[in-house]
Coordinates of C-alpha atoms in Angstrom, one line a residue:
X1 CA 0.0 0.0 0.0
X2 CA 2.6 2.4 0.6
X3 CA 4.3 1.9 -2.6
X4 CA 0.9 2.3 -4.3
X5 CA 0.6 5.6 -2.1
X6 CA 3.8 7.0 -3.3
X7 CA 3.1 6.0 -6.7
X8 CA 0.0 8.2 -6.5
X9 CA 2.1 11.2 -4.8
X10 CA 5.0 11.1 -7.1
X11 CA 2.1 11.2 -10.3
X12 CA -0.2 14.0 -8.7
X13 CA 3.0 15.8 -7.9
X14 CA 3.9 15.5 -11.8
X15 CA 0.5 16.2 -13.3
X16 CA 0.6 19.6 -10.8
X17 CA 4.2 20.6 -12.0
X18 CA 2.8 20.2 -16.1
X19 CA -0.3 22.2 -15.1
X20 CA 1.6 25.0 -13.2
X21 CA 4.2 25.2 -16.7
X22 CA 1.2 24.4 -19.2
X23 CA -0.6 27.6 -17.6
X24 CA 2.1 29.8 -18.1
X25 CA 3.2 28.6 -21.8
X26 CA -0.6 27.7 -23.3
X27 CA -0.5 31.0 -24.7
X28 CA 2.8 30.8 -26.7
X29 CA 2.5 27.0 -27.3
X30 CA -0.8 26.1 -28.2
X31 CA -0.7 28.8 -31.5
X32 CA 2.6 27.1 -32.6
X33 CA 1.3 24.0 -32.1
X34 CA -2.1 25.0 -34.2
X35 CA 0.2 26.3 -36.8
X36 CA 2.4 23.3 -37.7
X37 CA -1.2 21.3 -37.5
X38 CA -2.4 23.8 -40.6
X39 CA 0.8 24.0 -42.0
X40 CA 1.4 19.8 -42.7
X41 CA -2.7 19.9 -43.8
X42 CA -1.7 22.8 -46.2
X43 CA 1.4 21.2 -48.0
X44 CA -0.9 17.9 -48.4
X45 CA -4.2 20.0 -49.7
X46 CA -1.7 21.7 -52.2
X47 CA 0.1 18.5 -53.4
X48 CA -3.2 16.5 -53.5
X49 CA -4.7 19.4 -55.6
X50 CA -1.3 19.7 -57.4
X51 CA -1.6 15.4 -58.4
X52 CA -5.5 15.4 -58.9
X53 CA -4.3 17.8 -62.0
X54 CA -2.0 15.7 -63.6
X55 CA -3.2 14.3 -66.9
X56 CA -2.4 10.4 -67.2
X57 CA -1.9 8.5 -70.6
X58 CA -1.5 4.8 -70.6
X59 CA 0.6 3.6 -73.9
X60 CA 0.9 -0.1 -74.6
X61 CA 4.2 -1.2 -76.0
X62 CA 3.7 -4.0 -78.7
X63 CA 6.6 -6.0 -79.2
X64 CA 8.1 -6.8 -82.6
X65 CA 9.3 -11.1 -83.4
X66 CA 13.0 -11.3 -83.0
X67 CA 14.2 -8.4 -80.6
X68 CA 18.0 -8.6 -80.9
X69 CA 18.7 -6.0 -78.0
X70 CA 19.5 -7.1 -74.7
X71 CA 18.3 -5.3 -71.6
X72 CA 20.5 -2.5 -72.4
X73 CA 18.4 -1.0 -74.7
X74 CA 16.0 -0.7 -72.1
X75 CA 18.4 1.1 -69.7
X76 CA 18.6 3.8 -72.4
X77 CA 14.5 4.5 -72.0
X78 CA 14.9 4.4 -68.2
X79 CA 17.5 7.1 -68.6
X80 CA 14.9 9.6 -70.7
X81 CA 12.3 9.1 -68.0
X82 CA 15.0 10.2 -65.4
X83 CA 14.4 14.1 -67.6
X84 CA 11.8 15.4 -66.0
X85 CA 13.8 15.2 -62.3
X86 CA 13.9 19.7 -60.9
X87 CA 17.3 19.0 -59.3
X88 CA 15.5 20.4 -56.5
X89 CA 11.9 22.2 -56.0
X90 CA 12.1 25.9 -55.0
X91 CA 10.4 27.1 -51.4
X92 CA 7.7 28.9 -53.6
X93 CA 7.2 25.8 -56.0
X94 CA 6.9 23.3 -52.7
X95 CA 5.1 25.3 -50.7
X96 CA 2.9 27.3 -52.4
X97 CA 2.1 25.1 -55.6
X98 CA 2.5 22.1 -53.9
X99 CA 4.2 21.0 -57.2
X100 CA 6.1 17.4 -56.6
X101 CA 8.6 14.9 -58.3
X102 CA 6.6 13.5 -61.8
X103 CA 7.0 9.4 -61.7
X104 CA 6.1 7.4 -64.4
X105 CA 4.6 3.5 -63.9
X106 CA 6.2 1.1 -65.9
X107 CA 3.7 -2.2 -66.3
X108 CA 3.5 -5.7 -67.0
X109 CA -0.4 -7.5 -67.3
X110 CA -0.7 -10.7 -68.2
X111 CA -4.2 -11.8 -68.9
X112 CA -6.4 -14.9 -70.5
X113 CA -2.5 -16.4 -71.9
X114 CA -1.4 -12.6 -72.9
X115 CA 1.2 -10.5 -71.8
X116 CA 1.3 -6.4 -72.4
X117 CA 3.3 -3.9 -71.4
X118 CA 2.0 -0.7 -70.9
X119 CA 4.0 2.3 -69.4
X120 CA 2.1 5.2 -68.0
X121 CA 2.9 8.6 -67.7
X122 CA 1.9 12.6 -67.7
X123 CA 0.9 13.7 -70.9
X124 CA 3.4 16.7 -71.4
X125 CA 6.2 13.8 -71.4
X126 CA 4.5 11.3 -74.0
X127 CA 6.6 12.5 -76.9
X128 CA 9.9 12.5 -74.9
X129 CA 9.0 8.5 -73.8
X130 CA 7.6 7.6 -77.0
X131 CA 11.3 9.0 -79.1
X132 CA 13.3 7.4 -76.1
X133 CA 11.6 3.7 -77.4
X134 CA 11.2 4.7 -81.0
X135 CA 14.8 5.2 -80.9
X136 CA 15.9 1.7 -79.0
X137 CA 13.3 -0.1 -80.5
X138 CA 12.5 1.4 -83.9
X139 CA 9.9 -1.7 -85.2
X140 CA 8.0 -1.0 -82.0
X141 CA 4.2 -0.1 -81.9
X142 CA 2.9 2.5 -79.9
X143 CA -0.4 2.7 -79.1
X144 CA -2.7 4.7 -76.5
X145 CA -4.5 2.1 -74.5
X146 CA -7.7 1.9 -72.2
X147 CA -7.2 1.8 -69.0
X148 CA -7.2 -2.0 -67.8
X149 CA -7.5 -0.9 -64.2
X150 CA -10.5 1.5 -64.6
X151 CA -12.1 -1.4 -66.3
X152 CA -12.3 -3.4 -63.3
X153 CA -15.5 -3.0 -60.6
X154 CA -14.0 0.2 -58.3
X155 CA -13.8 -1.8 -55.4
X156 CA -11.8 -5.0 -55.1
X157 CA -12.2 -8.2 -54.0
X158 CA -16.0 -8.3 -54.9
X159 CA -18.4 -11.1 -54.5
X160 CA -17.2 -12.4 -58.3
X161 CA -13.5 -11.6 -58.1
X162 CA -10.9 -12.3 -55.4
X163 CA -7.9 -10.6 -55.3
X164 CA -3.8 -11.5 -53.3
X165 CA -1.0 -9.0 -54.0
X166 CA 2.0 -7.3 -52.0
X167 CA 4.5 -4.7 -52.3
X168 CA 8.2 -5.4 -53.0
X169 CA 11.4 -3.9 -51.1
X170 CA 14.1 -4.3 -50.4
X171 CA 16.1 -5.9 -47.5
X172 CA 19.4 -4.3 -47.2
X173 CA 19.8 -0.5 -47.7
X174 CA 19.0 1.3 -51.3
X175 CA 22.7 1.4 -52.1
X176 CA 23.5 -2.3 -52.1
X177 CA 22.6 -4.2 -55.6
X178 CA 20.6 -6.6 -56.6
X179 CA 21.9 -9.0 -59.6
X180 CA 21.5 -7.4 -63.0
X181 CA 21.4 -8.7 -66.7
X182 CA 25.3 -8.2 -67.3
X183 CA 25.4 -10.9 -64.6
X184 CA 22.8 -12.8 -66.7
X185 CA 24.3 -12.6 -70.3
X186 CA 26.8 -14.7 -72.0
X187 CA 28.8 -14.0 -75.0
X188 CA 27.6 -17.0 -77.0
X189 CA 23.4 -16.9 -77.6
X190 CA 22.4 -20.0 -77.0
X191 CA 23.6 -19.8 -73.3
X192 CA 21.7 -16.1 -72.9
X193 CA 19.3 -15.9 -69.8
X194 CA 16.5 -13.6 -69.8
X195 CA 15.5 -12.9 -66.7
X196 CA 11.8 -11.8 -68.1
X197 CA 11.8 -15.2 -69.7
X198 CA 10.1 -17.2 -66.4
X199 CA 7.1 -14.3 -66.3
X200 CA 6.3 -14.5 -70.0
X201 CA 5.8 -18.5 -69.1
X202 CA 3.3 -17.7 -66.6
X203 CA 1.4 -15.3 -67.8
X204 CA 1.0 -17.6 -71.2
X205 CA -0.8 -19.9 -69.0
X206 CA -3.2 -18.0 -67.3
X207 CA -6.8 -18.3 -68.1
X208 CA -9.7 -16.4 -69.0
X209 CA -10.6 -15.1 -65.6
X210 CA -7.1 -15.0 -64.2
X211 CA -4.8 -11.7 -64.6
X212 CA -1.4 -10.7 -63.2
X213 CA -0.2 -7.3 -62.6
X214 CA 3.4 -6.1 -61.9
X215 CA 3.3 -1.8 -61.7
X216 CA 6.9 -0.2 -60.8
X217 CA 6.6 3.5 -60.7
X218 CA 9.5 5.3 -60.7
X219 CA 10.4 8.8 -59.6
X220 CA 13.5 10.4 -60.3
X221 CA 15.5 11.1 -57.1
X222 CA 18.7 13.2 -56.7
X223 CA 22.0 12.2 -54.9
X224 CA 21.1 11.8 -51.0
X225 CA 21.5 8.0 -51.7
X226 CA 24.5 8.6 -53.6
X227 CA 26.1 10.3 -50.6
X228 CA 25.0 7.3 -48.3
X229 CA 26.8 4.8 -50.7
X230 CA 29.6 6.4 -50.6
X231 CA 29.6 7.0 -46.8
X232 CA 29.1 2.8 -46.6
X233 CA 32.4 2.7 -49.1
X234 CA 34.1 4.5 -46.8
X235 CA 33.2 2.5 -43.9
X236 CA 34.2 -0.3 -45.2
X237 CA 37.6 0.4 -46.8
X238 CA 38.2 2.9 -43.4
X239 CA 38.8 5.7 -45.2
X240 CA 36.2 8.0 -43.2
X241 CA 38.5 7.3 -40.4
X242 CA 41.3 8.7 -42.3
X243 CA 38.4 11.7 -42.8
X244 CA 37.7 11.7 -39.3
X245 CA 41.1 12.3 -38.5
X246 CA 42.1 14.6 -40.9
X247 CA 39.3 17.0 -40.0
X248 CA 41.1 17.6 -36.5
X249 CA 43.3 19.7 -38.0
X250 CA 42.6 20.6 -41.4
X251 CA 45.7 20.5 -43.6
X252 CA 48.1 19.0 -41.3
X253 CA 46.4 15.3 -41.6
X254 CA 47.5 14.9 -37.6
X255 CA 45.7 13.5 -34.9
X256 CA 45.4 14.9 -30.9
X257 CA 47.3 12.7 -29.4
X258 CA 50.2 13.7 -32.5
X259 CA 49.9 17.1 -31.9
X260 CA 50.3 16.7 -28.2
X261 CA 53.7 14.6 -28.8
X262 CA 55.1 17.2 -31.3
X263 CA 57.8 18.8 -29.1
X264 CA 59.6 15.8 -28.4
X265 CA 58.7 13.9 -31.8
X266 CA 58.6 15.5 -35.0
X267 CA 55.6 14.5 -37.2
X268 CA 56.5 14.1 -40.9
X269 CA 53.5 14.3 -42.9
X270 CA 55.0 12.4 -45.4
X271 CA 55.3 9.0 -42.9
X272 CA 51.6 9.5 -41.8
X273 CA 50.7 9.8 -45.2
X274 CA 52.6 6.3 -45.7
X275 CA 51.4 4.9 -42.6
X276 CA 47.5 5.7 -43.8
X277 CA 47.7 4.2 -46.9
X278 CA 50.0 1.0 -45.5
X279 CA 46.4 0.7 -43.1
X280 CA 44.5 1.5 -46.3
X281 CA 45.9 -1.5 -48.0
X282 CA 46.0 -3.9 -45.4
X283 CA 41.9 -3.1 -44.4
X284 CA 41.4 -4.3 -48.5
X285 CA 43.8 -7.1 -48.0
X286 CA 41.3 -8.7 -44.8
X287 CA 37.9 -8.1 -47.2
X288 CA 36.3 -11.5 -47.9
X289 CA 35.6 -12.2 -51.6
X290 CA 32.2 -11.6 -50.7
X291 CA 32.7 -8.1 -49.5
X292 CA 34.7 -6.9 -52.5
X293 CA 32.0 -8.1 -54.5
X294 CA 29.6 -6.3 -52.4
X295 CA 32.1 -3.0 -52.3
X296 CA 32.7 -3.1 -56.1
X297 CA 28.8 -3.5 -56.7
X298 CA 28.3 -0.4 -54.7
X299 CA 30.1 1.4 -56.6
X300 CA 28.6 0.6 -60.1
X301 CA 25.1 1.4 -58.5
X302 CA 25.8 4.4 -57.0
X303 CA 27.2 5.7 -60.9
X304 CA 23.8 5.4 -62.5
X305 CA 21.0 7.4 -62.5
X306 CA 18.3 6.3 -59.7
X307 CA 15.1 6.1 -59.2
X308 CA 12.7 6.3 -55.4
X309 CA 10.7 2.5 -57.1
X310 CA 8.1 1.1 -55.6
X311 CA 7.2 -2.3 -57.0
X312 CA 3.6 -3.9 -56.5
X313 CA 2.0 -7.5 -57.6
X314 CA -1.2 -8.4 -57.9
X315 CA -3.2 -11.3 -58.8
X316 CA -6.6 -11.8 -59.4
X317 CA -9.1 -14.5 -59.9
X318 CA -12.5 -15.4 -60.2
X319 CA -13.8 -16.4 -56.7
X320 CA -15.0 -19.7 -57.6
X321 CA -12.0 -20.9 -59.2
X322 CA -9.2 -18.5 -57.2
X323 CA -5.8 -20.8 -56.9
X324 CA -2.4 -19.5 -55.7
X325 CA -0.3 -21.2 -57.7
X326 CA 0.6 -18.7 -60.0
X327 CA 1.2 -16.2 -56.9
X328 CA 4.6 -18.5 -56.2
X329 CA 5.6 -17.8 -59.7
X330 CA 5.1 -14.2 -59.4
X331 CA 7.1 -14.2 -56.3
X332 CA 9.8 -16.5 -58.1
X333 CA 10.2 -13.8 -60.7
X334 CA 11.9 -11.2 -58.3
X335 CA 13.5 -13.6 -56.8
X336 CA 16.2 -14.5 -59.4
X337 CA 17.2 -11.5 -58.5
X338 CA 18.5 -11.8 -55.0
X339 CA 22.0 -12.1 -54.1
X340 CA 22.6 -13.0 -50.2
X341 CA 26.0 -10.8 -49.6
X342 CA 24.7 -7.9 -51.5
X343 CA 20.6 -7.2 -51.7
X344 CA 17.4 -8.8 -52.5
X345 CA 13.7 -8.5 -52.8
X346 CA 11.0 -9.5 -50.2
X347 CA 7.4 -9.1 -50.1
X348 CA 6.8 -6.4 -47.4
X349 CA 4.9 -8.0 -44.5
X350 CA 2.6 -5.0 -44.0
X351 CA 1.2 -5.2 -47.6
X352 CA 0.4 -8.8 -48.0
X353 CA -2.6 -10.3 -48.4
X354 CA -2.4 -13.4 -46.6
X355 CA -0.1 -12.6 -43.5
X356 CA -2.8 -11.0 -41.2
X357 CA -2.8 -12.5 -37.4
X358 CA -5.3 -11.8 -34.3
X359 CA -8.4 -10.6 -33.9
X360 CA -11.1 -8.9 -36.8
X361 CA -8.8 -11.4 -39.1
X362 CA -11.5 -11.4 -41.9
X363 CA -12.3 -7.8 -41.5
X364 CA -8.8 -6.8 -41.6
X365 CA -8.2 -9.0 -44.7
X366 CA -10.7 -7.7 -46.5
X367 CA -9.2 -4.2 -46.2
X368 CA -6.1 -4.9 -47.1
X369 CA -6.8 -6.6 -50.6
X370 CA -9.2 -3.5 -50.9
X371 CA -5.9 -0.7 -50.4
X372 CA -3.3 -2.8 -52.3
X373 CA -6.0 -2.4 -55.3
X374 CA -6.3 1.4 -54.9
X375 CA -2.6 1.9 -54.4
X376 CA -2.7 0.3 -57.8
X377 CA -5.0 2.2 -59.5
X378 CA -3.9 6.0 -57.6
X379 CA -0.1 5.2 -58.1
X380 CA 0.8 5.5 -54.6
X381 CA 4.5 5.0 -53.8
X382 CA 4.9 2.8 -51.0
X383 CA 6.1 3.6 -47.3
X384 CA 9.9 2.7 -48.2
X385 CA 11.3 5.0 -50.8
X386 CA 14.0 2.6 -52.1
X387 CA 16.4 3.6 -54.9
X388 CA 16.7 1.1 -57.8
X389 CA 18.9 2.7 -60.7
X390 CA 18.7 2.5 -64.6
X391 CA 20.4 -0.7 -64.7
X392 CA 18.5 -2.6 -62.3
X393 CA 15.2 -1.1 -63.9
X394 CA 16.0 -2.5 -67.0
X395 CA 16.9 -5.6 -65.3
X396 CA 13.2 -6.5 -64.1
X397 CA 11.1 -4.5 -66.8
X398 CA 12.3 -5.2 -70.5
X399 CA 11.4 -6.7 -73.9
X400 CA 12.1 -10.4 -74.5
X401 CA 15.5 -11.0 -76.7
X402 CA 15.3 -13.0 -79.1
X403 CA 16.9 -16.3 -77.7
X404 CA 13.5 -15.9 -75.8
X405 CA 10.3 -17.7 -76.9
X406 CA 7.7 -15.2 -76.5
X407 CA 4.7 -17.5 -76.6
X408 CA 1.4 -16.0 -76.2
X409 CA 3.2 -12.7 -76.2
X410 CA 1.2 -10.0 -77.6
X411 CA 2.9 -9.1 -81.4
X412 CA 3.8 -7.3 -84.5
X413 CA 3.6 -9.1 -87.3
X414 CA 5.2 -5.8 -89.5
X415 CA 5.8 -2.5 -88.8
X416 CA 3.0 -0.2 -90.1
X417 CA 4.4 2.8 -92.0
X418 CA 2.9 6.0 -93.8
X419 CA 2.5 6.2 -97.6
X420 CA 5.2 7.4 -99.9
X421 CA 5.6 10.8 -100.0
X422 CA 5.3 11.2 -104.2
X423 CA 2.2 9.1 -104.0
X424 CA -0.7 11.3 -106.7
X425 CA -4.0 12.0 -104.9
X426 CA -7.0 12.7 -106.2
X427 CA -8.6 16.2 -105.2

């Protein structure tokens, strides 16, 4: 009882020291307080009016028989779409406009044994997307679609459809790599891998009611997650403590305790030098084979343009007949990706479908099929804004090469063309 007593003292004695400080402040906190409140509701009511106002186009991307360019092609196209990136929004243009980043969403459907590829995007950039392909891709069709998505009932799983999906991310930080197509390619065709290959397989057996969606938007990002990379090079070859020490003393590359012993030793600049880089060379000397891999394929990333990527899966079914087979083989497809001493793809936890514990488990189901569908159709960027760059883009959305059997892939069976230009009319 006593302790229950003193409990009670040491609270009321609390709650009367916050009252006695809350009565002199209120009048000097509670405004600020009010006017961060508006100001966080104001930046969202200008960038949702700001992305309400943004004209989408969805273009489907036919693919010609016999692509002969590997995945590199397809780095070239990712590059364009980095264009519209501001290299930074003004005050005024933030918080005033509410203007943000333009993303693009780069998509793969497969449906009733068919596979399209559709990329959408703000109108003002259709030419610059449609040259980019035109360019790489020159017997390519491009053709305004309708919208597959706004086809569907507006709410998701229905009594006739059922609906599993998840969002991709990544499990080690944006800088480390995942396996790309250079690792994938061989010099001699018939031992060629294409990653894309394995989905084109599925998708050619769905059925009538079945459909699968991969979406990757993409937004252009600057160079925080360049900086980070480079800090985690640093780390690990020890040069930031080489930094570290430097920045003691600017110019004199000297640590405290060296500076302290300079009246009885002298400190050559040229021997610390010596002794730095001797520690330098040694610290690469003890990296596993793994770690130099992992050092040298943070590098390469960080070189590239990247992108904030958020990647979503979704697969839908009639009720009746809903299976999850093919959900294994959409999960497979990212997974040829991963690389255990450098980074890889998992479904995120939070997202999926069929991971929901403890009470109101139906309810709570039900809700989450329901928001990974409208994610999907708004183009909402998921929670992690992890950094995949041109390269690794290209890696998991690209046309099938040609040592690739297509299948029931959509195609072009000639490139349509205008008529001659000395061709007589008739008036």
């Amino acid at each position: 009882m006593e302790i229950i007593q003193l409990l009670e003292q040491t609270f009321l004695g609390f709650w009367e020291s916050v009252k006695a400080v809350w009565s002199q402040v209120w009048w000097f906190a509670l405004p600020l307080m009010a006017f961060f409140v508006f100001w966080e509701f104001w930046v969202l009511y200008l960038q949702f009016r700001f992305i309400t106002r943004i004209k989408w186009v969805l273009l489907e991307i036919k693919v010609p028989k016999g692509v002969l360019k590997t995945p590199k092609a397809m780095e070239q196209i990712f590059a364009a779409a980095h264009a519209p990136y501001s290299y930074g929004l003004r005050f005024a243009e933030k918080y005033w406009e509410g203007i943000v980043e333009y993303w693009m969403s780069f998509e793969i459907v497969g449906r009733a044994g068919e596979t399209h590829f559709y990329l959408r995007l703000p109108k003002q950039f259709r030419n610059l997307m449609e040259s980019a392909i035109y360019a790489q891709y020159p017997a390519a069709e491009i053709t305004e679609a309708e919208d597959y998505v706004r086809a569907m009932p507006k709410i998701l799983p229905n009594k006739a459809t059922e609906l599993y999906g998840y969002e991709i991310i990544l499990r080690q930080p944006e800088y480390f790599p995942i396996r790309t197509y250079p690792m994938f390619e061989e010099s001699v065709e018939e031992r060629r891998v294409d990653t894309i290959g394995a989905l084109l397989e599925t998708t050619s057996k769905l059925k009538s009611d079945e459909q699968i969606w991969i979406q990757i938007l993409c937004r252009p990002t600057g160079d925080d997650w360049k900086k980070r990379g480079e800090a985690a090079v640093a780390k690990m070859t020890g040069l930031d403590e080489k930094k570290k020490k430097e920045s003691w003393f600017p110019g004199l590359g000297l640590s405290v305790g060296e500076i302290a012993r300079a009246p009885f030793e002298h400190p050559s600049e040229e021997i610390q030098k010596k002794k730095d880089d001797s520690k330098f060379n040694f610290r690469m000397l003890l990296l596993t084979p793994g770690q130099k891999e992992a050092l040298e394929g943070i590098e390469r990333k960080i070189a590239k343009l990247g992108f904030e990527t958020t990647i979503r899966c979704v697969y839908l079914d009639s009720r009746n007949a809903f299976s999850r087979d093919n959900v294994a083989a959409m999960t497979g497809y990212f997974r040829q990706f991963n690389t255990q001493n450098m980074n890889l793809f998992r479904p995120d936890k939070k997202t999926m479908t069929g991971s929901v514990h403890g009470l109101f488990k139906p309810t709570r189901l039900n809700w989450r099929r329901r928001l990974i569908f409208e994610k999907y159709r708004d183009l909402l960027f998921n929670r992690h804004k992890h950094v995949l760059n041109i390269e690794e883009l290209a890696t998991i959305y690209h046309f099938p090469i040609l040592g690739v059997e297509p299948g029931a892939l959509e195609k072009i069976e000639s490139r349509k063309g205008g008529p001659p230009m000395r061709l007589p009319t008739v008036d």
